[in-house]
Coordinates of C-alpha atoms in Angstrom, one line a residue:
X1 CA 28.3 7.2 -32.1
X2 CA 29.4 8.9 -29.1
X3 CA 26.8 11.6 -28.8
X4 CA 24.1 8.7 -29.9
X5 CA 25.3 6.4 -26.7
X6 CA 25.4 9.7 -24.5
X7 CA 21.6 10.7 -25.2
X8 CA 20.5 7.0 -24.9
X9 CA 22.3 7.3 -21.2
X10 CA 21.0 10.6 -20.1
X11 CA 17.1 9.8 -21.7
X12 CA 17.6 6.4 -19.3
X13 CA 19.0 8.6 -16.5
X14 CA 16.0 11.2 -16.8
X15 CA 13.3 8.2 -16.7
X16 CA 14.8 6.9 -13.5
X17 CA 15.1 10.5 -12.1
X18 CA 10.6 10.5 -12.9
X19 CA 10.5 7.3 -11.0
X20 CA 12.5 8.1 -8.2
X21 CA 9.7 11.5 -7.7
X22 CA 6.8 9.0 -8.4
X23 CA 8.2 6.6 -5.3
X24 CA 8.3 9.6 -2.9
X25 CA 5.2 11.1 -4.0
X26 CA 6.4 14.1 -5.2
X27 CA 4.2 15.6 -8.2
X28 CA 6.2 15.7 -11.3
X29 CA 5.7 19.1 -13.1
X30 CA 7.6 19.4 -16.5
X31 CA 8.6 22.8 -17.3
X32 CA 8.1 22.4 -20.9
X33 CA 6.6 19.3 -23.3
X34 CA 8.8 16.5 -23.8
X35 CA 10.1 14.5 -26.7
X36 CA 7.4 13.1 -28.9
X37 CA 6.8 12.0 -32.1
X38 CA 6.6 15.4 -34.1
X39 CA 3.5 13.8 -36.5
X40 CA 1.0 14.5 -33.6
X41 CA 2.6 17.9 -32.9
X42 CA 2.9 19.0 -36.6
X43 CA -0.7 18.1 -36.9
X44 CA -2.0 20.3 -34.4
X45 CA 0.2 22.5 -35.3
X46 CA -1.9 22.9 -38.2
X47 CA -4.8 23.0 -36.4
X48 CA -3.8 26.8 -35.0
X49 CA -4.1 28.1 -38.6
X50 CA -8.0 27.6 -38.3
X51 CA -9.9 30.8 -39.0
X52 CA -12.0 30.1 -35.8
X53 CA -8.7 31.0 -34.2
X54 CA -8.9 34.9 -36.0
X55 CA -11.9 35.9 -33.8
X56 CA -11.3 33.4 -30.6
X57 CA -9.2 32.2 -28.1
X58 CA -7.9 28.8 -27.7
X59 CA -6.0 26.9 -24.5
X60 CA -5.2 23.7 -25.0
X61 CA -2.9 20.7 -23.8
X62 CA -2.3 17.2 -24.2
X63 CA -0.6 15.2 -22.1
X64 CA 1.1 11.6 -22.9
X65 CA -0.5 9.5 -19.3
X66 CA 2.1 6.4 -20.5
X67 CA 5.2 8.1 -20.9
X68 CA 4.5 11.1 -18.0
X69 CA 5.0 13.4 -20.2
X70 CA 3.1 16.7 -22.0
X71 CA 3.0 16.1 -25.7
X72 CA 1.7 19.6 -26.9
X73 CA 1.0 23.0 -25.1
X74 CA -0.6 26.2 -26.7
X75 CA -1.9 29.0 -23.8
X76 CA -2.2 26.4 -21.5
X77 CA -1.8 28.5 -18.6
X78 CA -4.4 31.0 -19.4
X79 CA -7.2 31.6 -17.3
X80 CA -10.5 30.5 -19.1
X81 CA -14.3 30.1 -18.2
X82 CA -14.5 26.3 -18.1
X83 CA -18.3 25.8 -18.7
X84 CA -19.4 22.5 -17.5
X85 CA -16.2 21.2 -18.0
X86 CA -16.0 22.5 -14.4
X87 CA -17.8 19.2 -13.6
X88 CA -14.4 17.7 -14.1
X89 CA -13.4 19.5 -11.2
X90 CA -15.9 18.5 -8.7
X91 CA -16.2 15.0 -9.8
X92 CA -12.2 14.4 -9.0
X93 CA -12.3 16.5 -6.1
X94 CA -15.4 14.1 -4.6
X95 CA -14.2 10.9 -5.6
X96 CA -10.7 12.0 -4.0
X97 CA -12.4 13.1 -0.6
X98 CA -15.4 11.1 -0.4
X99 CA -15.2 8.2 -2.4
X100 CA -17.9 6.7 -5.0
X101 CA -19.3 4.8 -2.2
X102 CA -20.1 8.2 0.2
X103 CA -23.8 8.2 0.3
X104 CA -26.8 11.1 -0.2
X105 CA -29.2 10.3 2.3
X106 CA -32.8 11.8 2.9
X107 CA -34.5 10.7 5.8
X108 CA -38.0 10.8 7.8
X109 CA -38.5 10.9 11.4
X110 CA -41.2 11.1 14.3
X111 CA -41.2 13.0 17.5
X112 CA -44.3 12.7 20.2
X113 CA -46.5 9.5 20.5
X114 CA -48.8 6.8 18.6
X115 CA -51.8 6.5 20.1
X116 CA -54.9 4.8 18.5
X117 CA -53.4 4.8 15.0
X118 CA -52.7 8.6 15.5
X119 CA -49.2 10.1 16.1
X120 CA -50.0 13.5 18.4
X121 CA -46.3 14.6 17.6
X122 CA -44.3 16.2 14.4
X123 CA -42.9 14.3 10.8
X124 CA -39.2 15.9 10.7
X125 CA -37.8 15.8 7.3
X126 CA -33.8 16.2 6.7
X127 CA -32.8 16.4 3.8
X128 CA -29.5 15.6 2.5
X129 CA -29.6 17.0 -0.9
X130 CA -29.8 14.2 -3.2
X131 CA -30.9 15.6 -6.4
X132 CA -32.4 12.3 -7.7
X133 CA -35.3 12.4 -5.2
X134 CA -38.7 11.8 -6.6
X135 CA -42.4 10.8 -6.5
X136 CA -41.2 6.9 -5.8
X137 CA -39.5 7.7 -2.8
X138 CA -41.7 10.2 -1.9
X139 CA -44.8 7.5 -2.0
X140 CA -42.2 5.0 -0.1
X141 CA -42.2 7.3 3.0
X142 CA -45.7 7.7 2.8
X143 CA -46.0 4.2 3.1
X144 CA -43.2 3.4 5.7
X145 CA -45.8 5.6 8.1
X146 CA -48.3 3.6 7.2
X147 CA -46.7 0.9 7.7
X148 CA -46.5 2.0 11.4
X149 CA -49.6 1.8 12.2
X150 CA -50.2 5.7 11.6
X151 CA -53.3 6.5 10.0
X152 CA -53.5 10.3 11.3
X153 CA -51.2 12.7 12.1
X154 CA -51.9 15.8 14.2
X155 CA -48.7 17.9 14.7
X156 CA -46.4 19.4 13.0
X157 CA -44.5 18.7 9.6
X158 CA -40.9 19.8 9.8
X159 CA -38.1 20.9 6.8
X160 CA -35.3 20.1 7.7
X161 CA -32.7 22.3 5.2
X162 CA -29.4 22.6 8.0
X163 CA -27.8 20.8 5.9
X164 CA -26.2 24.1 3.4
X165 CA -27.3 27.7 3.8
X166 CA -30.3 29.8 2.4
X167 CA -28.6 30.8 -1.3
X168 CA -30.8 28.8 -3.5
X169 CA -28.8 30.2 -6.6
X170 CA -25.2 29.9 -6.9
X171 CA -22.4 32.5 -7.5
X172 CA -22.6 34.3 -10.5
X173 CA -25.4 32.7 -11.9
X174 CA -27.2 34.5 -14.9
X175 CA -30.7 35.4 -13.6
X176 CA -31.9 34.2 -16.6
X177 CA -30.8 31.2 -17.2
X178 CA -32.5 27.6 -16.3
X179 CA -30.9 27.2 -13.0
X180 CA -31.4 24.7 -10.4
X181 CA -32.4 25.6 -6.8
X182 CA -30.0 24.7 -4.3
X183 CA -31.8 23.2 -1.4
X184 CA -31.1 20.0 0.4
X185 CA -34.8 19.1 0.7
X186 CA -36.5 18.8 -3.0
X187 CA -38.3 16.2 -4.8
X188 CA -38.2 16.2 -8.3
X189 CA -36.0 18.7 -8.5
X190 CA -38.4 21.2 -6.8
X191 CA -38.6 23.3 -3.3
X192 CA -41.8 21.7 -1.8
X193 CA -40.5 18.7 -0.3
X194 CA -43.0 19.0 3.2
X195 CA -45.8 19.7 0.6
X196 CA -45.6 16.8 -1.1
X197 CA -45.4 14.8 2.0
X198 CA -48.3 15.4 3.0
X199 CA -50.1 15.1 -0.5
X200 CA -48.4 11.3 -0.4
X201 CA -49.2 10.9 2.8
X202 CA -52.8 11.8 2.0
X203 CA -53.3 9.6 -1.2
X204 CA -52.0 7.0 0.6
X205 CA -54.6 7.0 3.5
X206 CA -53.2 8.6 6.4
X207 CA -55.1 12.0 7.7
X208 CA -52.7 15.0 8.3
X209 CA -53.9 17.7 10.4
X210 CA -50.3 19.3 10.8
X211 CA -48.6 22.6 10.2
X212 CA -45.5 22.8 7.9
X213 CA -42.6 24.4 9.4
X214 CA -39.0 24.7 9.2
X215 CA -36.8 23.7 11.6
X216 CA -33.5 21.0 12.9
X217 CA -34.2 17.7 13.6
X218 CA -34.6 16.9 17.9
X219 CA -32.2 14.4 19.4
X220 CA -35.0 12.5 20.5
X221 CA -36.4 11.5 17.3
X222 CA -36.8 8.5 15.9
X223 CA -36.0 7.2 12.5
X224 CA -38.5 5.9 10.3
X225 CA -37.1 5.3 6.9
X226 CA -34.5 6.8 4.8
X227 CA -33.6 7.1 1.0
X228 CA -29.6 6.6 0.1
X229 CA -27.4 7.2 -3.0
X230 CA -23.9 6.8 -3.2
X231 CA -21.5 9.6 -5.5
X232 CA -21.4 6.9 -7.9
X233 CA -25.3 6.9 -9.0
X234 CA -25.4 11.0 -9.0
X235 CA -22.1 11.2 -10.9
X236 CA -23.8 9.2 -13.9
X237 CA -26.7 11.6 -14.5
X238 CA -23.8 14.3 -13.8
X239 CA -21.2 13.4 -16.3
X240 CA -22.8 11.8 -19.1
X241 CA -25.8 14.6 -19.0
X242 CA -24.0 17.3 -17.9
X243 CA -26.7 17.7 -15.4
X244 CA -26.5 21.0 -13.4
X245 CA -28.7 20.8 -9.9
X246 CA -26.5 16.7 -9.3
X247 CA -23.3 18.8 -10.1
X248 CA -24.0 21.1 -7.4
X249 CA -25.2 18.8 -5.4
X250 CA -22.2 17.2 -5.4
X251 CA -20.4 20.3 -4.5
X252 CA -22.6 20.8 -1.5
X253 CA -21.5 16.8 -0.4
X254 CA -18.1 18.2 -0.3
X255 CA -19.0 21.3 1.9
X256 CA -20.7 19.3 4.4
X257 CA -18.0 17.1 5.0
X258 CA -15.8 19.6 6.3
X259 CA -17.8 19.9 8.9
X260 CA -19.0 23.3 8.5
X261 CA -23.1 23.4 9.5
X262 CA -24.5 25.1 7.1
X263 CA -22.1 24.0 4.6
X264 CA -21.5 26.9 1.8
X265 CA -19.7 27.3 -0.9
X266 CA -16.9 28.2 0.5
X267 CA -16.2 24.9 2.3
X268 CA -16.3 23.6 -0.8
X269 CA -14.5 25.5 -2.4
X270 CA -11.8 24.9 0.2
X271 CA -12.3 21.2 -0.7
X272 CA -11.0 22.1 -4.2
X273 CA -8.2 24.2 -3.0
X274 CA -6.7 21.6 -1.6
X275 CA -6.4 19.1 -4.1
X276 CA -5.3 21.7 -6.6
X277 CA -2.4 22.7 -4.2
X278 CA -1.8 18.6 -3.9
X279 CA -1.5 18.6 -7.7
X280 CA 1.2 21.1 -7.3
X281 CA -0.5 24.3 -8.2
X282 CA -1.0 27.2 -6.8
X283 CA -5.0 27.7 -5.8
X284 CA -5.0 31.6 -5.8
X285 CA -4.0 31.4 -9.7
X286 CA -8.1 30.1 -10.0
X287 CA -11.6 31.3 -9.5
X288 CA -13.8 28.3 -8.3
X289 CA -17.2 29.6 -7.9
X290 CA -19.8 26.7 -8.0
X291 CA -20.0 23.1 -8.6
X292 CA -21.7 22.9 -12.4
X293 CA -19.9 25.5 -14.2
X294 CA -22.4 27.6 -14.5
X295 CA -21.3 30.7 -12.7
X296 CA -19.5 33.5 -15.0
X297 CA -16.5 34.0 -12.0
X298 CA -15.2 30.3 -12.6
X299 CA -12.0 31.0 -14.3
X300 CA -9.3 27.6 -14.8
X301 CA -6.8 26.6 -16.8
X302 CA -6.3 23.4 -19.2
X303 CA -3.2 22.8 -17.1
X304 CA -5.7 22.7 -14.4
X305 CA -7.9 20.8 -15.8
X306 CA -4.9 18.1 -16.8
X307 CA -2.9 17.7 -14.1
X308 CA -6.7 17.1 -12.0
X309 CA -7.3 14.3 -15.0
X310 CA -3.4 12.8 -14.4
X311 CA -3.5 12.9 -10.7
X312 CA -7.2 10.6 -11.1
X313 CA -5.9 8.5 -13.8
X314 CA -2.8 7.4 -10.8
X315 CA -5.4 6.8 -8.7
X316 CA -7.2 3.4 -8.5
X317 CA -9.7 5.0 -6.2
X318 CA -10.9 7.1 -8.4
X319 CA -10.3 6.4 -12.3
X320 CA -12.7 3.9 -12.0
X321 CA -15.7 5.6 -11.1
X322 CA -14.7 7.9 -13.3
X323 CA -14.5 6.5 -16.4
X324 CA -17.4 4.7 -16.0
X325 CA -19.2 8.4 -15.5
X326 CA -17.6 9.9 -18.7
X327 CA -19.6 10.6 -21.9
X328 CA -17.9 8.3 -24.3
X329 CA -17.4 9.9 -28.0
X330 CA -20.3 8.5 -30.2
X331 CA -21.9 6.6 -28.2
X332 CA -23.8 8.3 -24.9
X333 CA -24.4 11.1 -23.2
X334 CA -23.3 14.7 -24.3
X335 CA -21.2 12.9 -27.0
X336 CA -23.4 10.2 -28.1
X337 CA -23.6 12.2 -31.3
X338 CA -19.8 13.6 -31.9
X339 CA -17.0 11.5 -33.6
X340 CA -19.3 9.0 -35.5
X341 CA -17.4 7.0 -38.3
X342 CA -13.7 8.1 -36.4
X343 CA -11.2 6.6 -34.8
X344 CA -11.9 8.9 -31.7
X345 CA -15.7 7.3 -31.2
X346 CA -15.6 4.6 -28.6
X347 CA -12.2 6.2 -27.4
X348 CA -12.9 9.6 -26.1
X349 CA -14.0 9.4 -22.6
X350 CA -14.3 13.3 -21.8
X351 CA -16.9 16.3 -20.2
X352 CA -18.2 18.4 -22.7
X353 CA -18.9 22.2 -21.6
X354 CA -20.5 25.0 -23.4
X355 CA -22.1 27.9 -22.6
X356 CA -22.7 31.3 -24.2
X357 CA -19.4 32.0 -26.4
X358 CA -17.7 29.5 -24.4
X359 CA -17.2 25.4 -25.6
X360 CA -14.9 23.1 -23.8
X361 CA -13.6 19.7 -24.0
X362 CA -11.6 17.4 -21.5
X363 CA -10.5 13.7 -20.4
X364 CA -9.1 10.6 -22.1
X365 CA -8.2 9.0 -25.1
X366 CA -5.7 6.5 -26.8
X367 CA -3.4 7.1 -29.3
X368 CA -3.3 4.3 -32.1
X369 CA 0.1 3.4 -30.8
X370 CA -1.6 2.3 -27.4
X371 CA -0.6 5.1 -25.3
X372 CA -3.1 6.8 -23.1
X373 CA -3.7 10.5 -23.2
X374 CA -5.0 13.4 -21.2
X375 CA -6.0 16.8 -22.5
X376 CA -7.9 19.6 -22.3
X377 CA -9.3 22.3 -25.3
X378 CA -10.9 25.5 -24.6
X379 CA -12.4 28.1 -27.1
X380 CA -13.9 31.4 -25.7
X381 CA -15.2 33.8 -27.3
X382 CA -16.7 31.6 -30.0
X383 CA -20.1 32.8 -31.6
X384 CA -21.2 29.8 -32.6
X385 CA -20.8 27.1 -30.6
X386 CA -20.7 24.5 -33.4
X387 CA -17.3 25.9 -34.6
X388 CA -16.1 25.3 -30.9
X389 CA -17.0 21.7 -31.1
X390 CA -15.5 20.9 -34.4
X391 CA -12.3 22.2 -33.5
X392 CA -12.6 20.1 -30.4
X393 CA -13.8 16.8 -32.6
X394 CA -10.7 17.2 -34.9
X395 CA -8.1 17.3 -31.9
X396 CA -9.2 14.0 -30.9
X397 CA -9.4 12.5 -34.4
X398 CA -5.6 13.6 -34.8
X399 CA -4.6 12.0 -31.0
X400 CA -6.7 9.2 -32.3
X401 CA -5.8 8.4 -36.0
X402 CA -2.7 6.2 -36.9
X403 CA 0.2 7.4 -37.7
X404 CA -0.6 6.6 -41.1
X405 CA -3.8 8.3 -41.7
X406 CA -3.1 11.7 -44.1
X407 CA -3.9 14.5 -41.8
X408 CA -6.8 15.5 -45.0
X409 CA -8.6 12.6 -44.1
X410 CA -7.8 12.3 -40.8
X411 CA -9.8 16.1 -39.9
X412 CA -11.8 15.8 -42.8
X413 CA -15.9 15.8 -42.4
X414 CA -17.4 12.9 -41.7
X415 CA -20.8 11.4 -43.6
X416 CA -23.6 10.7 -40.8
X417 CA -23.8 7.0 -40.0
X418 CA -26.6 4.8 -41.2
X419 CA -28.2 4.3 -38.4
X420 CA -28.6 0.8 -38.9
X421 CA -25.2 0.1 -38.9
X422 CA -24.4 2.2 -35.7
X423 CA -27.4 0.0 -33.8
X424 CA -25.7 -2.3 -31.2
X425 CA -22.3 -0.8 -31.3
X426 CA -19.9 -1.2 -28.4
X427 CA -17.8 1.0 -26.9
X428 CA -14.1 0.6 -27.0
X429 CA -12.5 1.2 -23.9
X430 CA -8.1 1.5 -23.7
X431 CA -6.6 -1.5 -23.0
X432 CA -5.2 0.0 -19.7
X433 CA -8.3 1.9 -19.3
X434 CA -10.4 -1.3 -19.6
X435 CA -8.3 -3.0 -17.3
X436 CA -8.5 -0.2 -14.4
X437 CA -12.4 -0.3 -15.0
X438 CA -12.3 -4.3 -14.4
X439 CA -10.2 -3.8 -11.4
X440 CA -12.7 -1.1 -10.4
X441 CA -15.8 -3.9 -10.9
X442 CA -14.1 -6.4 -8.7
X443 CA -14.2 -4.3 -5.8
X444 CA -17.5 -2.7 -6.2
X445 CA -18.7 -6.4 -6.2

């Protein structure tokens, strides 16, 4: 009776001690997991007998958001490639230092004079690298010069690309893969931005006789339109289609708000840095080396990766936007078709990553028992990449399934859906979850 009353005191006595760090800020790092109900642990547990496991690596942890506490650990500290996972990193990083609100802007101005419906001057373009520009816009700053009153232009068309430096490819980038170019000014994801000015501004009327060059934008100028998209629309696009060029695009947001002019990747990566020192880790134990998680010199960890997903789920200025960016399990984006017919679809909110040999897996779930979860899983040095994802699909389904559910049926294949059936299905959101996202409505509204 004794040594029952004594734990009850010092478990009550430890919780206190965790709120006391929590009210001066202090990041609360457990050395090791803490109590939880064995089932969960037992099952994954099991989960390490896999043959995938005989020919590949796995880090993984899980970490219990509700009770502050990490639930299950296997070589979470190892240093792993993170494929687009790495997404994770930038998307918490921006939303912490920018905000969803910060805005991309690409904008068209006019030096010289209008005389007779002609401008006698220059069209300077300065781009802020948003990755969603297209044709649309491009024909709405075709217009807005029309709309001026210009119906010639003899001059000089100017790209203006201060905005990051000359490296159109990132860091470690496979030369043969499908990369993205890295330039402030593109339209539709391509490096002819002036070019297709002046095909737009063609087709829409106005006569050019100008020469295209490269240069900054003169004090004098004056603005004619602009284009603006805040974090919030790229992160979308980002997240839910793991899309590469808006990754790094984001990346580059954060690298020009330090100041630096041109911004590189190592303003960024500075960015970074710093909130993984805030989290209460030690930078120098990473390799950041882009935005997208495409480079091979991006080496994390899925402690990393969790204590980036814990610090955003504290945060109401950021879980918000973040959630609402997350590929939910069997219903959209790069997980619209994983977890069908389980208790994980609806519930897993998480960035997928693969590349070669490499599949990843992180974010949120609930547990059946209502509590909200963090983890991360990744397997290197996987052939296929299909094994990678299973393994990843039957963590969740355990963190997801009741109590209750045999741990056969609970990791056992799943029949495809009738599609029928799955037509008009909603997701289910955490109750906690749901409410932060409500919260989050209100004051976008």
């Amino acid at each position: 009776m004794y040594a029952k009353m004594r734990k009850y005191l010092l478990t009550i006595l430890f919780n206190l001690a965790i709120l006391c760090i929590a009210a001066q800020g202090v990041e609360y790092q457990p050395a090791e997991p803490l109590p939880y109900p064995t089932d969960i642990q037992q099952r994954l547990d099991t989960l390490l007998t896999d043959k995938i496991l005989q020919t590949s690596q796995l880090g993984l942890m899980v970490y219990d958001l509700t009770a502050d506490s990490a639930i299950y650990c296997h070589n979470e500290r190892q240093t792993m490639r993170p494929a687009s996972t790495q997404k994770l990193v930038t998307a918490i990083t921006a939303l912490d230092r920018l905000g969803g609100d910060y805005q991309l802007r690409t904008s068209l101005y006019f030096t010289g004079t209008v005389r007779d419906n002609t401008l006698k001057g220059s069209l300077i373009c300065v781009g802020g690298m948003d990755p969603a520009f297209d044709a649309d816009d491009m024909k709405a700053f075709a217009e807005s010069v029309r709309q001026m009153g210009i119906y010639a232009i003899q001059g000089n068309i100017v790209a203006d690309r201060s905005l990051k430096d000359d490296d159109l490819l990132g860091e470690g980038w496979c030369w043969d893969d499908d990369n993205p170019t890295l330039s402030p000014l593109l339209c539709g994801r391509k490096d002819n931005f002036a070019e297709r000015l002046v095909l737009a501004l063609r087709n829409s009327g106005v006569t050019v006789d100008a020469q295209i060059t490269v240069g900054r934008l003169p004090a004098q100028a004056t603005m004619i339109c602009t284009t603006v998209r805040t974090i919030d629309d790229i992160l979308r696009l980002m997240m839910k289609d793991s899309d590469n060029l808006y990754a790094e695009a984001v990346f580059y947001q954060l690298a020009a708000a330090t100041g630096g002019r041109p911004a590189t990747a190592k303003h960024a990566r500075q960015s970074i840095e710093r909130l993984v020192q805030q989290v209460g880790l030690n930078p120098s134990d990473y390799k950041v080396a882009d935005g997208s998680g495409l480079s091979l010199y991006n080496y994390v960890t899925p402690e990393m990766h969790v204590r980036l997903l814990r610090y955003a789920y504290h945060n109401p200025a950021i879980i918000g936007h973040l959630l609402q960016a997350l590929p939910i399990a069997g219903i959209d984006g790069t997980l619209k078709s994983r977890m069908k017919g389980t208790p994980a679809e609806g519930n897993v909110r998480a960035k997928t990553g693969t590349v070669t040999c490499v599949s990843a897996l992180a974010g949120y779930c609930t547990t059946a028992g209502g509590h909200d979860l963090c983890f991360a899983i990744m397997n290197q040095g996987v052939l296929r990449v299909a094994d990678g994802r299973n393994f990843q699909d039957r963590v969740c389904r355990i963190l997801c399934s009741p109590a209750s559910t045999p741990l056969s049926q609970a990791i056992a294949p799943v029949q495809p859906p009738v599609p029928a059936k799955a037509k008009g299905k909603t997701p289910r959101k955490p109750q906690k979850m749901q409410k932060q996202a409500k919260r989050h409505k209100r004051r976008r509204r």
